[in-house]
XYZ file of C-alpha atoms in Angstrom:
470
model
C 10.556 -22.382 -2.951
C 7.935 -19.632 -1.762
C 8.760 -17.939 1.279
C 7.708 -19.804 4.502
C 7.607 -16.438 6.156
C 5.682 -14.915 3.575
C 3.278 -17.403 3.292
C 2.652 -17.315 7.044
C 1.847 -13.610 6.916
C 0.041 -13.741 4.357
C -2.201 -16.998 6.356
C -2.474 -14.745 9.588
C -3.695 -11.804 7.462
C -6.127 -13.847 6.296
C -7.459 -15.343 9.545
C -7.565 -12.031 11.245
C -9.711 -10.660 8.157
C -11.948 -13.669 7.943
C -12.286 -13.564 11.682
C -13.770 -9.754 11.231
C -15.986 -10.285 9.038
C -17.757 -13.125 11.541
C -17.362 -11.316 14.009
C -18.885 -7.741 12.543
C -21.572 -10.288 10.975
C -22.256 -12.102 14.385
C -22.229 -8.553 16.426
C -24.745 -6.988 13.606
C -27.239 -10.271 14.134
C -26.959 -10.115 17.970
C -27.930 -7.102 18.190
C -30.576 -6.913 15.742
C -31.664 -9.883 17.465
C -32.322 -7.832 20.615
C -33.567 -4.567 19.050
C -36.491 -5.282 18.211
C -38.352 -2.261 16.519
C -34.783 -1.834 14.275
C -35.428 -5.308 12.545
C -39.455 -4.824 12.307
C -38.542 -2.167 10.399
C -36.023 -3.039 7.907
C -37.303 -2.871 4.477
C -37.406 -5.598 2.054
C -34.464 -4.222 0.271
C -32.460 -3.850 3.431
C -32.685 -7.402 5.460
C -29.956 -8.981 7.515
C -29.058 -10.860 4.785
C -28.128 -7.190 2.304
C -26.744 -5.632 5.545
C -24.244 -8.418 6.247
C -23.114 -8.127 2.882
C -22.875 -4.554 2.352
C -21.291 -4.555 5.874
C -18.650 -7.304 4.736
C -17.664 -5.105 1.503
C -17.793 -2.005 2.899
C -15.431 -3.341 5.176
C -12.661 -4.867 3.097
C -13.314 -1.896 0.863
C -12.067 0.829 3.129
C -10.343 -1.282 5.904
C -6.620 -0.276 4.195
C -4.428 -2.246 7.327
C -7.147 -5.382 7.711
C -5.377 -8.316 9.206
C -2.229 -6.523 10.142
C -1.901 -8.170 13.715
C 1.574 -8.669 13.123
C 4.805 -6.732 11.921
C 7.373 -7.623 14.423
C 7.779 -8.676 17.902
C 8.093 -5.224 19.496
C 4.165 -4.112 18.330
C 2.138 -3.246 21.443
C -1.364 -4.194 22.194
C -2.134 -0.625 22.105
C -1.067 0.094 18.846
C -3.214 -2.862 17.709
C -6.142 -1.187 19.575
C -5.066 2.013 17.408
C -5.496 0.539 14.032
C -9.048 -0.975 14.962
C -10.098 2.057 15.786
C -8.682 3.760 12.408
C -10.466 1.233 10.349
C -13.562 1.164 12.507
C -14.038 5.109 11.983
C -13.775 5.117 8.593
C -15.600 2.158 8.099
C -18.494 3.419 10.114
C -18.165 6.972 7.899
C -17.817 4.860 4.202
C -21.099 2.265 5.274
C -23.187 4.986 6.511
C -22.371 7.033 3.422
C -23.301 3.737 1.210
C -26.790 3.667 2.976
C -27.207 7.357 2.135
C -26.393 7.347 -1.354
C -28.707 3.955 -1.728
C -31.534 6.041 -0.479
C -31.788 4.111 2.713
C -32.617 5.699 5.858
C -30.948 4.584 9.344
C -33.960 3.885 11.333
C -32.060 4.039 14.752
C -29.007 5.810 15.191
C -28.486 4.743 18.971
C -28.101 1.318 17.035
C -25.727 2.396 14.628
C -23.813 3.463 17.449
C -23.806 0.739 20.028
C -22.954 -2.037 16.805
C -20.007 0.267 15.958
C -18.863 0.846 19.733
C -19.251 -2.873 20.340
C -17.584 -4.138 17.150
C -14.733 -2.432 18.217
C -14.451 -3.732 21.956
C -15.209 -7.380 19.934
C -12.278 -6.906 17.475
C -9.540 -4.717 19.784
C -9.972 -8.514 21.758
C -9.549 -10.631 19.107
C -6.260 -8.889 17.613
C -4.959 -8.926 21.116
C -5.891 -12.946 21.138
C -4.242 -13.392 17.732
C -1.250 -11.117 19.211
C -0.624 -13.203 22.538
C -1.132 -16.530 20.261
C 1.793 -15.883 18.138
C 4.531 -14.785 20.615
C 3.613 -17.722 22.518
C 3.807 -19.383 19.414
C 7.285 -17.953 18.762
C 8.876 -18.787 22.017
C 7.675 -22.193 21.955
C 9.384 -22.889 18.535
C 8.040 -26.426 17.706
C 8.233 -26.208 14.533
C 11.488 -24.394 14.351
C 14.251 -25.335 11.359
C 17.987 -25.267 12.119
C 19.756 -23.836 9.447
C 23.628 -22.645 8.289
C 24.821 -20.092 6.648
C 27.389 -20.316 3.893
C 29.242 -17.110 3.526
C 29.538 -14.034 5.849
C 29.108 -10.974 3.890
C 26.273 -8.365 4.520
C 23.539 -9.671 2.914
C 24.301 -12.728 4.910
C 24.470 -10.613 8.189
C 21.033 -8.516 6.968
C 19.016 -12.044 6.536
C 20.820 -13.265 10.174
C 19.494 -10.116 11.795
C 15.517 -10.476 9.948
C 15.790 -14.041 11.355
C 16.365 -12.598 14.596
C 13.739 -9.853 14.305
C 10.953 -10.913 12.869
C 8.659 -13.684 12.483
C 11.155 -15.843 11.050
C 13.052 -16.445 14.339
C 10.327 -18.788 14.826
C 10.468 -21.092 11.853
C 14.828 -21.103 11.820
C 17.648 -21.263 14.041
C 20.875 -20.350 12.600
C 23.440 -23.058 14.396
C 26.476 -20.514 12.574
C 28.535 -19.892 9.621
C 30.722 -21.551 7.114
C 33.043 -18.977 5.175
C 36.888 -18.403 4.117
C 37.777 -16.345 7.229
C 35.401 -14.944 10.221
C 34.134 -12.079 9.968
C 34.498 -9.428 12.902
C 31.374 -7.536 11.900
C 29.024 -10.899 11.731
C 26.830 -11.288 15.190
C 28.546 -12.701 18.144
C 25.664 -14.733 18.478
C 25.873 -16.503 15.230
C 29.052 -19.088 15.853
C 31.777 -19.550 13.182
C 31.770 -23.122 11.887
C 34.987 -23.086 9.804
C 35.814 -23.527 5.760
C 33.269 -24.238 3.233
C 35.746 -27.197 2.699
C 34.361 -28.633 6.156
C 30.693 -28.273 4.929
C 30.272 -32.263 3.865
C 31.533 -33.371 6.998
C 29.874 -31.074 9.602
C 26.463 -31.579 7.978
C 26.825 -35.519 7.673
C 27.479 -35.405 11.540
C 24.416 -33.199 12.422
C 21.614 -34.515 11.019
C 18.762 -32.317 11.969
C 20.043 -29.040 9.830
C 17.791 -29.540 7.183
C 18.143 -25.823 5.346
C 21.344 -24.305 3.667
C 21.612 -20.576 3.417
C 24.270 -20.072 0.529
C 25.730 -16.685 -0.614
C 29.626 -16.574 -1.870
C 31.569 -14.293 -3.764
C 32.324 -14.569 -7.596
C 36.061 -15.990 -5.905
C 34.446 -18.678 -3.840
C 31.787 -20.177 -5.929
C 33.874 -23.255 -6.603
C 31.964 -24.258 -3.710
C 28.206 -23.674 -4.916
C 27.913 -26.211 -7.412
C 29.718 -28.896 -4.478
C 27.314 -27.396 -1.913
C 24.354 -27.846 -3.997
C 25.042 -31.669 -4.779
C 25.509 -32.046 -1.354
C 22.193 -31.006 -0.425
C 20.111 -33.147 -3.283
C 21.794 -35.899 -2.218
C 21.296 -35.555 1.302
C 17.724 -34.300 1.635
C 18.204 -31.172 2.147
C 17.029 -27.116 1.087
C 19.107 -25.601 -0.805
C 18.618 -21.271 -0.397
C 20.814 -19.216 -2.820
C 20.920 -15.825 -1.159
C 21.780 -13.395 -4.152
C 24.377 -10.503 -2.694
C 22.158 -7.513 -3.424
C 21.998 -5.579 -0.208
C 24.378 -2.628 -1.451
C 22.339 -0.735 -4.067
C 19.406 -3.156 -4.321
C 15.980 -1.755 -2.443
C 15.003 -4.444 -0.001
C 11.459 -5.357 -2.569
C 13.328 -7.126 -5.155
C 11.007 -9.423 -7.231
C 11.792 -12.074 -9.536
C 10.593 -13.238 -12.425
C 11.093 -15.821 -15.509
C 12.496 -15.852 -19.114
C 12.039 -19.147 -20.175
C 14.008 -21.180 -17.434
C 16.744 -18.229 -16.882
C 15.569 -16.829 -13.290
C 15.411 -12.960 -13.930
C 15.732 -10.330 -10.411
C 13.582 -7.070 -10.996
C 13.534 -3.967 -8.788
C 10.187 -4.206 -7.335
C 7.203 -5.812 -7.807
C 4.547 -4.598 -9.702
C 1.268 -5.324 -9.765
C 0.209 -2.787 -12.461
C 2.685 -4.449 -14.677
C 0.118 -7.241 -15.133
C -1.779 -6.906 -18.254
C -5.172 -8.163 -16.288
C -4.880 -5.612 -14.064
C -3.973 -2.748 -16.389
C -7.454 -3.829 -18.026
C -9.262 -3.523 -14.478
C -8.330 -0.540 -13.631
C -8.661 0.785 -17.292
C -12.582 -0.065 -17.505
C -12.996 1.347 -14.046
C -11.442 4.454 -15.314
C -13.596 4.681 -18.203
C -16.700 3.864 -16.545
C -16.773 6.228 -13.558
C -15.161 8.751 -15.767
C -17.436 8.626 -18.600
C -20.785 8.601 -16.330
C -19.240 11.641 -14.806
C -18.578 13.650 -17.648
C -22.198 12.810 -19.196
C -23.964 13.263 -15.872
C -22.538 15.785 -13.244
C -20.057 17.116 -15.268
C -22.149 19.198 -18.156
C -23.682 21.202 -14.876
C -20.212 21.999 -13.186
C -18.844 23.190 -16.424
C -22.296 25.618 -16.845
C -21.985 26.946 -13.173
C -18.095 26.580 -12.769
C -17.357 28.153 -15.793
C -19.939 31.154 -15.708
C -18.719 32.022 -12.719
C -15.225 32.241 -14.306
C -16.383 34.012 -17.019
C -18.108 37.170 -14.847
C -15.105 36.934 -12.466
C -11.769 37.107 -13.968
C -11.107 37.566 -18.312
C -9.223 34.539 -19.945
C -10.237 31.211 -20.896
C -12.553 28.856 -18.383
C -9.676 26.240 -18.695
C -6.504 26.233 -17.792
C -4.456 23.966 -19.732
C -0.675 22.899 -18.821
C 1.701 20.150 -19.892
C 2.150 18.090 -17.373
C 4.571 14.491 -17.512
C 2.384 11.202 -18.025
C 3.163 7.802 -18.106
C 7.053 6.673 -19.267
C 7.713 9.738 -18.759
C 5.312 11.320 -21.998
C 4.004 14.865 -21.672
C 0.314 15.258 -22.064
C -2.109 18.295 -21.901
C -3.850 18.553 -18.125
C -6.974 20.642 -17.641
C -8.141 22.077 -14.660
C -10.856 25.383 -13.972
C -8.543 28.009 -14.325
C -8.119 29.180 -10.532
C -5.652 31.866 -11.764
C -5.354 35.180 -13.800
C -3.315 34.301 -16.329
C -0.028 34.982 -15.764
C 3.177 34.012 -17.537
C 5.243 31.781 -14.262
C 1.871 29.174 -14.290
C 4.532 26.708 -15.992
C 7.147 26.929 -13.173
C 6.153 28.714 -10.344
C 4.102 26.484 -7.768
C 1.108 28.119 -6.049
C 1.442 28.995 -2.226
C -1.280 29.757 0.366
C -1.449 33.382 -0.418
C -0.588 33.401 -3.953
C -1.869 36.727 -5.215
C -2.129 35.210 -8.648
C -5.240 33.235 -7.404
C -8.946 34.691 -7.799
C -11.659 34.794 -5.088
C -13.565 32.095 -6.974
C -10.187 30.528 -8.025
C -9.203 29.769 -4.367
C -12.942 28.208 -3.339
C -11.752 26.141 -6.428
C -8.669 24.976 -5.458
C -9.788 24.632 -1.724
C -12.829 22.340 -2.610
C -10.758 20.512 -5.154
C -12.985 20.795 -7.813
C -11.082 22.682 -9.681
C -9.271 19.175 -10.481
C -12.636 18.089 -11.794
C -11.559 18.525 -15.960
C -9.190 15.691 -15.302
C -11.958 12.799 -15.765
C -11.671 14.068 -19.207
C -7.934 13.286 -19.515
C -9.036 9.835 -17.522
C -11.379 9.233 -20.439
C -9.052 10.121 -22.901
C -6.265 7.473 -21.404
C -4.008 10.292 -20.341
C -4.840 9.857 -16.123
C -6.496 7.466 -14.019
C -8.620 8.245 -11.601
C -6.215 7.189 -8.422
C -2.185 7.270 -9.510
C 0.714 9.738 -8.510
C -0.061 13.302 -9.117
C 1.103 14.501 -12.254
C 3.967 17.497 -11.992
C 4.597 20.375 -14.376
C 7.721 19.642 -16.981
C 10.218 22.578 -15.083
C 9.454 20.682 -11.611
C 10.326 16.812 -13.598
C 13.017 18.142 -14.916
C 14.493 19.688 -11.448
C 13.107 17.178 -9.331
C 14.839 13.973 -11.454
C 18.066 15.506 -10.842
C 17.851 16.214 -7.229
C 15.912 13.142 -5.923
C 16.545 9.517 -5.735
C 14.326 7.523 -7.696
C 11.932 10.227 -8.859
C 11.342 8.911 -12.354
C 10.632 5.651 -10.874
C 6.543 7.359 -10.178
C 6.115 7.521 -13.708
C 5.761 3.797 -14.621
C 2.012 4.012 -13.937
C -0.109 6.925 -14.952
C -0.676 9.896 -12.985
C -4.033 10.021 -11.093
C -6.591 12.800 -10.390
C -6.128 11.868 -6.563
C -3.305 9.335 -5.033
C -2.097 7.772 -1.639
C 0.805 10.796 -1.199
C -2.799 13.061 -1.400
C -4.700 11.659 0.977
C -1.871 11.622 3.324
C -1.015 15.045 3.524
C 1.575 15.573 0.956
C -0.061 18.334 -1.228
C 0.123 21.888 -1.981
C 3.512 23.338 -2.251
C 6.923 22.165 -1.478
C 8.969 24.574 0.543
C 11.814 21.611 1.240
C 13.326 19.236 -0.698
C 12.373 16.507 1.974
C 8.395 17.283 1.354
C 8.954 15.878 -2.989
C 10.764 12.999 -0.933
C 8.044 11.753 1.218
C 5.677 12.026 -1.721
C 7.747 10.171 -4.066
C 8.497 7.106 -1.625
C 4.546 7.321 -1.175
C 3.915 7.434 -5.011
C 6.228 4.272 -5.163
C 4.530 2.584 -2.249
C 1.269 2.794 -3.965
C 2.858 1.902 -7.128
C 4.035 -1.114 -5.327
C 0.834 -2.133 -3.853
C -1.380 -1.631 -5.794
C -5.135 -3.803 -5.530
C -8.652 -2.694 -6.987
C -9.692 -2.113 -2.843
C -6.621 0.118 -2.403
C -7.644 2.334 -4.705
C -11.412 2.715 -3.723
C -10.377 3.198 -0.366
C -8.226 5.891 -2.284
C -11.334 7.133 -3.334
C -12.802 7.300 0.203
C -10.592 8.630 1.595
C -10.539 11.795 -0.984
C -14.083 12.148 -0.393
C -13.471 12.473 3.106
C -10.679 14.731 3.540
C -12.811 17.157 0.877
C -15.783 17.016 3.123
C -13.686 17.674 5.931
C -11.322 20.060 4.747
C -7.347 20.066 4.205
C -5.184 22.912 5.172
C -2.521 21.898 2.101
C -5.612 22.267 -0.277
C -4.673 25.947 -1.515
């Protein structure tokens, strides 16, 4: 059975985005309504109708938290208010750059303004609506399930206390616990209801418990296969709760050989062969119009400039690990004199190995530019975790948890760790952490959007400038 709580997430995220994209739709026509000389003047190839839509894209495009109203009980209207006004900045930044690159001019920039402004009074409201409507939703609890637990051990006591905390402490009460013994470290709160032996007879004399939480040790499954019977005779859910809190990561995913139920470390979306395709003709598309179009001009200016201001080749090539952990050749615009530590020493702020032209290259990032060739070639895509030199892959999988794990997909020209600070060198050990669990978050959740808004966002922090970029 699909998660109930899942599914209602997943139902409120979509309500919240649907209701934004009335709502940015009804604000746009309002006002356009009102201002008068702003619609007179819209061209043919920009009426409401093109606006809306380019508005509505744009939006799910670059909006990366849309319809998060709700994590857990403890979020605060403010921080609501917070993420609104995250999405509604870049948003406003990624539509007006759309309009610029289409070659359409904003006609009234005082409108552009008040639409934005209001759209975010307009949907600050509406999460707060959506906000009050589920907690009083919560403490109401008409449609809440009573439920019992059938074993005691952690995992049990982790899925009593995410019952408790989260959105599921609407949809189930836990009425207690059947197990061998009690156990002193399960919650006060959650009442011991004897043996499993008692199980038949306690649930025959309280009828409403329709769901059965089940988790036993290898010793006490003599009663699963009783406890299961039970249940399809009596009309009720049957929930196997597998005991993988110790040494499992909380994202566990399952999946099916045949009819043999198989449990799989985390999900991944990348894994799917349709996606793998979509992201692999993106890849070659933008990377191949960039290499016949921009690229041939870069190279001429980039790498005369090389040329006249340091000896030594205009690339700089490096083996770098790829995906399953495969070495490939990387190019970059050789920012560097060459030097013989470029394979294991990382470069710092003030790295006198650097040139004058080499660190405007490294600062404006387009020194990474050579990589849409290893894109085109298959070795990179455009968004994935950065790829690190062999001597760091080799120190880094010793000393950190889970390192290899970034290597399932392949390494990107730009990535989610990037655009959230983690670049440029890594004084602590801590710093490879954070980028690793990010590399593995995007890895994890990975959509089409995500990584435009990837994209976007590496466009922006370019434009504005990155103190890590060195």
């Amino acid at each position: 059975m699909v998660s109930t709580t899942s599914q209602i997430n997943k139902f409120i995220e979509f309500v919240a985005v649907l209701g934004d994209l009335v709502i940015l739709n009804l604000v746009l026509f309002f006002l356009l309504f009102f201002w008068e000389e702003v619609f007179v003047s819209l061209p043919f190839s920009c009426r409401v109708s093109w606006m809306m839509t380019s508005l509505s894209l744009c939006y799910l495009a670059c909006s990366s938290s849309r319809g998060k109203v709700w994590d857990s009980r403890g979020i605060r209207p403010d921080q609501l208010v917070l993420r609104v006004l995250k999405n509604i900045i870049a948003f406003s930044i990624f539509w007006a750059c759309i309009m610029t690159f289409s070659g359409i001019s904003i006609y009234s920039p005082l409108f552009f303004v008040a639409y934005f402004s209001f759209l975010f009074v307009i949907l600050s409201i509406y999460r707060i609506i959506i906000r009050h409507f589920l907690i009083v939703y919560c403490a109401k609890g008409k449609h809440r399930r009573y439920a019992v637990f059938i074993g005691g051990g952690n995992n049990m006591q982790v899925l009593y206390e995410e019952m408790e905390n989260s959105l599921a402490s609407s949809l189930y009460e836990v009425v207690g616990y059947f197990d061998i013994k009690p156990n002193e470290a399960f919650s006060s709160q959650c009442s011991y209801l004897g043996n499993p032996d008692g199980f038949s007879d306690f649930m025959s004399a309280h009828l409403g418990i329709k769901h059965v939480f089940c988790s036993l040790s290898m010793e006490e499954g003599r009663y699963n296969f009783s406890i299961m019977n039970h249940c399809e005779n009596h009309l009720l859910y049957f929930h196997g709760v597998p005991n993988v809190c110790k040494g499992f990561p909380r994202r566990i995913w399952h999946s099916m050989v045949g009819n043999m139920p198989i449990l799989n470390l985390r999900y991944e979306p990348l894994g799917k062969m349709e996606n793998r395709i979509l992201k692999r003709i993106f890849d070659i598309v933008i990377s191949g119009l960039f290499l016949v179009t921009i690229f041939p001009f870069v190279y001429l200016i980039v790498g005369s400039i090389i040329k006249l201001t340091s000896p030594g080749p205009v690339f700089f090539k490096q083996m770098r690990t790829g995906l399953n952990g495969v070495d490939f050749v990387c190019y970059k615009f050789r920012s560097m004199k060459v030097n013989n530590e470029a394979d294991s020493k990382q470069a710092t702020a003030d790295d006198p190995r650097k040139t004058r032209f080499g660190n405007f290259l490294r600062r404006s990032n387009i020194d990474e530019l050579p990589q849409f060739i290893n894109v085109f070639k298959g070795d990179m895509s455009i968004v994935g975790p950065r790829p690190h030199m062999l001597a760091h892959t080799e120190t880094y999988a010793r000393l950190i948890d889970k390192y290899m794990v970034r290597h399932f997909i392949k390494p990107g020209v730009t990535g989610w760790a990037q655009t959230h600070g983690f670049r440029g060198e890594t004084r602590e050990l801590s710093q490879m952490e954070e980028r690793v669990k990010a590399d593995i978050w995007y890895m994890e959740h990975w959509t089409m959007l995500l990584d435009l808004y990837i994209i976007y966002k590496t466009v922006a922090n370019v434009i504005v400038g990155e103190k890590n970029a060195y």
